[in-house]
Amino acid sequence: MIQTKLANILLGLAILLQFSLASLAFAQEESSETISLFNGKDLTGWYADVPDADDNPDIKPSFLVRDGKLVSMGVPRGHLISKKSFKDYRLEVEYRFAGEPGNCGVLVHTDGEKPRVLYDMFPASLEVQMQHGMAGDFWCIHQDIKVPNMESRRAGPKDNWGGKKGQSRHISNLTDDSEKPLGEWNKMVIECLGDKIRVWVNGDLVNDGYDCTASEGQISLQAEGAEVEFRKLELTPIKELTAAKDEAAADER
């Protein structure tokens, strides 16, 4: 009798262990799958932070969905912030300026609990610039990052580098010749892994930062003066960064 009970217990434990391992494997497989941050229909998964809407809740929206695309109208100025936080990922963004060229950006490692730390507008984050002619520049917003050749790519004296008002927050990209002509779709890839951030525009490596002071957070899109359309916002968890040559080859295919 005792042996039978013991055998049943061991069998039960074996089944439980097998089930647990299968569940873990499934969870790991599921966590590596690409997810779309935009469903093509509405702004589910996002919320807007627009300072001008504080006193005027009926103000026209800064962000909307039109013809299956997420559109940043440019004004009123503000940010569309993901409800979820992310770390160690590859973000693929396809965008274009629908009309006149202008300014916009993707903010990674956004701290939604610090939504207006700079100029009563910008959340704590690391901005990857989309401004026409400057795609891939970094702007530090209460965060900071290092890049190779920092002295030639960051204005001002070294002791004034930082991410706060009055500090030198801008880090130029490696090339300004990566964007498509106005009206055509651009592909921006941002990889964040630990304290590193690597950026490509249309297959060209345009920035490669390290020692970022943040390693996770929400993702934000800007409304900063120009109308911009987004047709793709896809995120894939990663365990290593893509080599520059591999991304360029993939973009050519």
Coordinates of C-alpha atoms in Angstrom, one line a residue:
M1 CA 0.0 0.0 0.0
I2 CA 2.8 2.4 1.0
Q3 CA 4.7 1.5 -2.2
T4 CA 1.6 2.2 -4.3
K5 CA 1.0 5.6 -2.7
L6 CA 4.7 6.5 -3.1
A7 CA 4.6 5.5 -6.8
N8 CA 1.5 7.6 -7.3
I9 CA 3.1 10.6 -5.6
L10 CA 6.3 10.2 -7.8
L11 CA 4.2 9.9 -10.9
G12 CA 2.2 13.0 -10.0
L13 CA 5.4 14.9 -9.4
A14 CA 6.9 13.8 -12.7
I15 CA 3.7 14.9 -14.5
L16 CA 3.8 18.2 -12.7
L17 CA 7.5 18.8 -13.5
Q18 CA 6.9 17.9 -17.2
F19 CA 4.0 20.3 -17.3
S20 CA 6.0 23.1 -15.7
L21 CA 8.9 22.6 -18.1
A22 CA 6.5 22.7 -21.0
S23 CA 4.9 25.8 -19.7
L24 CA 8.2 27.5 -19.2
A25 CA 9.4 26.6 -22.7
F26 CA 6.1 28.0 -24.2
A27 CA 6.5 31.2 -22.2
Q28 CA 10.1 31.7 -23.4
E29 CA 9.0 31.0 -27.0
E30 CA 6.1 33.3 -26.7
S31 CA 8.2 36.1 -25.1
S32 CA 10.5 36.1 -28.1
E33 CA 7.7 36.7 -30.6
T34 CA 7.3 40.0 -32.4
I35 CA 4.4 42.2 -31.3
S36 CA 2.8 45.1 -33.0
L37 CA 2.4 48.2 -30.9
F38 CA -0.2 49.6 -33.3
N39 CA -3.2 47.5 -34.3
G40 CA -4.1 49.6 -37.4
K41 CA -7.5 50.5 -36.0
D42 CA -7.2 52.7 -32.8
L43 CA -4.8 53.8 -30.1
T44 CA -5.3 50.8 -27.8
G45 CA -2.2 50.4 -25.7
W46 CA -1.3 54.1 -25.7
Y47 CA -2.2 57.3 -23.9
A48 CA -1.6 60.9 -24.8
D49 CA 0.1 63.5 -22.7
V50 CA -0.6 66.9 -24.2
P51 CA -0.1 69.9 -21.9
D52 CA -2.5 72.2 -23.8
A53 CA -5.3 69.6 -23.2
D54 CA -5.0 70.2 -19.4
D55 CA -7.2 73.3 -19.6
N56 CA -9.0 72.4 -22.8
P57 CA -10.1 68.8 -22.9
D58 CA -12.0 69.4 -26.1
I59 CA -8.8 70.4 -28.0
K60 CA -8.2 68.7 -31.3
P61 CA -6.3 65.4 -30.9
S62 CA -2.5 65.4 -31.4
F63 CA -2.7 61.7 -32.4
L64 CA -5.2 59.8 -34.4
V65 CA -5.7 56.8 -36.8
R66 CA -6.3 57.6 -40.4
D67 CA -6.5 55.1 -43.3
G68 CA -4.9 52.4 -41.1
K69 CA -2.0 54.6 -40.1
L70 CA -1.1 56.1 -36.8
V71 CA -0.8 59.9 -37.4
S72 CA 1.0 62.4 -35.3
M73 CA -0.6 65.7 -36.3
G74 CA 2.3 67.8 -34.9
V75 CA 0.1 70.1 -32.9
P76 CA -1.0 70.5 -30.2
R77 CA 2.5 69.4 -29.1
G78 CA 2.8 66.4 -26.8
H79 CA 3.6 62.7 -26.6
L80 CA 1.8 59.4 -27.2
I81 CA 3.1 57.0 -24.6
S82 CA 2.8 53.2 -24.5
K83 CA 1.0 51.9 -21.5
K84 CA 3.6 49.1 -21.1
S85 CA 7.3 49.3 -20.4
F86 CA 9.9 47.3 -22.3
K87 CA 13.5 46.3 -22.2
D88 CA 16.0 44.5 -24.4
Y89 CA 14.2 44.8 -27.7
R90 CA 14.3 45.7 -31.4
L91 CA 11.8 48.3 -32.5
E92 CA 11.0 48.7 -36.2
V93 CA 9.4 51.9 -37.2
E94 CA 8.2 52.8 -40.7
Y95 CA 7.3 56.5 -41.1
R96 CA 7.0 59.4 -43.5
F97 CA 6.4 63.1 -43.4
A98 CA 3.0 63.4 -45.0
G99 CA 3.3 67.0 -46.0
E100 CA 6.0 69.5 -45.1
P101 CA 9.2 68.2 -43.5
G102 CA 9.6 68.9 -39.9
N103 CA 10.3 67.5 -36.4
C104 CA 9.3 64.3 -34.6
G105 CA 11.0 61.6 -32.6
V106 CA 10.8 58.2 -30.9
L107 CA 11.5 58.3 -27.2
V108 CA 12.8 55.1 -25.6
H109 CA 13.2 54.3 -21.9
T110 CA 10.4 56.8 -21.2
D111 CA 9.6 57.3 -17.5
G112 CA 5.8 57.8 -17.5
E113 CA 6.0 58.9 -13.9
K114 CA 8.1 61.9 -15.0
P115 CA 6.1 63.1 -17.9
R116 CA 7.1 66.8 -18.2
V117 CA 10.5 67.1 -16.6
L118 CA 11.9 69.3 -19.4
Y119 CA 10.3 72.5 -20.6
D120 CA 7.0 71.3 -19.1
M121 CA 6.7 69.1 -22.1
F122 CA 9.2 66.2 -22.5
P123 CA 9.2 63.1 -20.4
A124 CA 12.4 61.6 -19.0
S125 CA 13.7 59.5 -21.8
L126 CA 16.3 59.1 -24.6
E127 CA 15.0 60.6 -27.8
V128 CA 15.9 59.1 -31.2
Q129 CA 15.5 62.0 -33.5
M130 CA 13.3 61.8 -36.6
Q131 CA 13.6 65.4 -37.7
H132 CA 14.0 65.6 -41.4
G133 CA 17.7 65.7 -42.2
M134 CA 18.8 64.7 -38.7
A135 CA 17.2 61.2 -38.4
G136 CA 19.1 59.1 -35.8
D137 CA 20.5 61.9 -33.6
F138 CA 20.2 61.4 -29.9
W139 CA 18.6 64.0 -27.5
C140 CA 19.1 63.3 -23.8
I141 CA 16.1 64.1 -21.7
H142 CA 17.0 63.7 -18.0
Q143 CA 18.9 60.6 -19.2
D144 CA 22.4 60.4 -20.7
I145 CA 24.3 58.2 -23.1
K146 CA 27.8 58.0 -24.5
V147 CA 28.9 57.4 -28.2
P148 CA 32.3 57.0 -29.9
N149 CA 33.9 60.3 -30.9
M150 CA 31.9 62.1 -28.3
E151 CA 33.9 65.3 -28.5
S152 CA 33.2 65.8 -32.2
R153 CA 29.6 64.9 -32.0
R154 CA 28.4 66.7 -28.9
A155 CA 28.5 70.4 -28.7
G156 CA 29.8 72.4 -25.8
P157 CA 32.4 71.7 -23.0
K158 CA 32.5 68.3 -21.6
D159 CA 31.6 69.4 -18.1
N160 CA 28.3 70.6 -19.5
W161 CA 27.2 67.4 -21.1
G162 CA 24.0 66.0 -19.7
G163 CA 20.2 65.7 -20.1
K164 CA 18.8 68.7 -18.2
K165 CA 17.8 72.2 -19.2
G166 CA 20.9 74.3 -20.0
Q167 CA 23.1 71.3 -20.6
S168 CA 24.4 70.0 -23.9
R169 CA 21.8 67.3 -24.6
H170 CA 22.3 66.8 -28.4
I171 CA 24.5 64.1 -30.0
S172 CA 24.7 64.1 -33.7
N173 CA 24.3 61.0 -35.8
L174 CA 27.0 59.4 -38.0
T175 CA 25.4 60.4 -41.3
D176 CA 22.6 62.7 -42.5
D177 CA 22.3 61.0 -45.9
S178 CA 20.1 58.0 -44.9
E179 CA 16.6 59.3 -45.3
K180 CA 14.4 58.8 -48.3
P181 CA 13.0 61.7 -50.3
L182 CA 10.0 63.5 -48.7
G183 CA 6.8 61.5 -49.1
E184 CA 8.5 58.1 -49.2
W185 CA 8.6 55.7 -46.3
N186 CA 11.6 55.4 -44.1
K187 CA 12.5 52.5 -41.9
M188 CA 14.1 53.2 -38.6
V189 CA 15.3 50.3 -36.4
I190 CA 16.2 50.9 -32.7
E191 CA 17.8 48.2 -30.7
C192 CA 18.0 48.6 -26.9
L193 CA 19.9 46.0 -24.9
G194 CA 21.0 46.7 -21.4
D195 CA 22.7 50.2 -21.4
K196 CA 23.3 50.1 -25.2
I197 CA 21.2 51.7 -28.0
R198 CA 21.9 51.1 -31.7
V199 CA 20.0 52.9 -34.5
W200 CA 19.7 52.3 -38.2
V201 CA 17.8 54.4 -40.8
N202 CA 17.1 52.6 -44.1
G203 CA 19.9 50.1 -43.3
D204 CA 22.5 52.6 -42.4
L205 CA 24.0 52.5 -38.9
V206 CA 23.4 56.1 -37.7
N207 CA 24.1 55.9 -34.0
D208 CA 25.6 53.4 -31.6
G209 CA 25.4 54.5 -27.9
Y210 CA 26.5 52.8 -24.7
D211 CA 26.4 53.5 -20.9
C212 CA 22.9 54.8 -21.2
T213 CA 21.6 55.9 -17.7
A214 CA 18.3 54.0 -18.3
S215 CA 17.8 50.4 -19.6
E216 CA 14.0 50.1 -19.8
G217 CA 10.8 52.1 -19.9
Q218 CA 7.9 53.1 -22.1
I219 CA 8.0 54.0 -25.7
S220 CA 6.8 57.5 -26.8
L221 CA 6.0 59.2 -30.1
Q222 CA 6.2 62.9 -30.4
A223 CA 3.8 65.6 -31.8
E224 CA 6.4 68.3 -32.4
G225 CA 5.2 70.6 -35.2
A226 CA 5.0 68.4 -38.3
E227 CA 2.5 65.8 -39.5
V228 CA 4.0 62.3 -39.5
E229 CA 2.4 59.0 -40.5
F230 CA 3.4 55.6 -39.0
R231 CA 2.5 52.4 -40.7
K232 CA 4.6 50.0 -38.7
L233 CA 5.6 49.9 -35.0
E234 CA 6.8 46.4 -34.2
L235 CA 8.8 45.2 -31.2
T236 CA 10.8 42.0 -30.9
P237 CA 12.6 40.9 -27.7
I238 CA 16.4 40.4 -28.3
K239 CA 19.3 38.9 -26.4
E240 CA 22.0 40.4 -28.6
L241 CA 22.5 43.4 -30.8
T242 CA 22.5 43.1 -34.6
A243 CA 25.8 43.7 -36.3
A244 CA 25.8 46.8 -38.5
K245 CA 26.6 44.8 -41.7
D246 CA 23.8 42.3 -41.0
E247 CA 21.2 45.0 -40.8
A248 CA 22.4 46.7 -44.0
A249 CA 22.2 43.3 -45.8
A250 CA 18.7 42.6 -44.4
D251 CA 17.5 46.0 -45.6
E252 CA 18.7 45.3 -49.1
R253 CA 16.8 42.1 -49.4

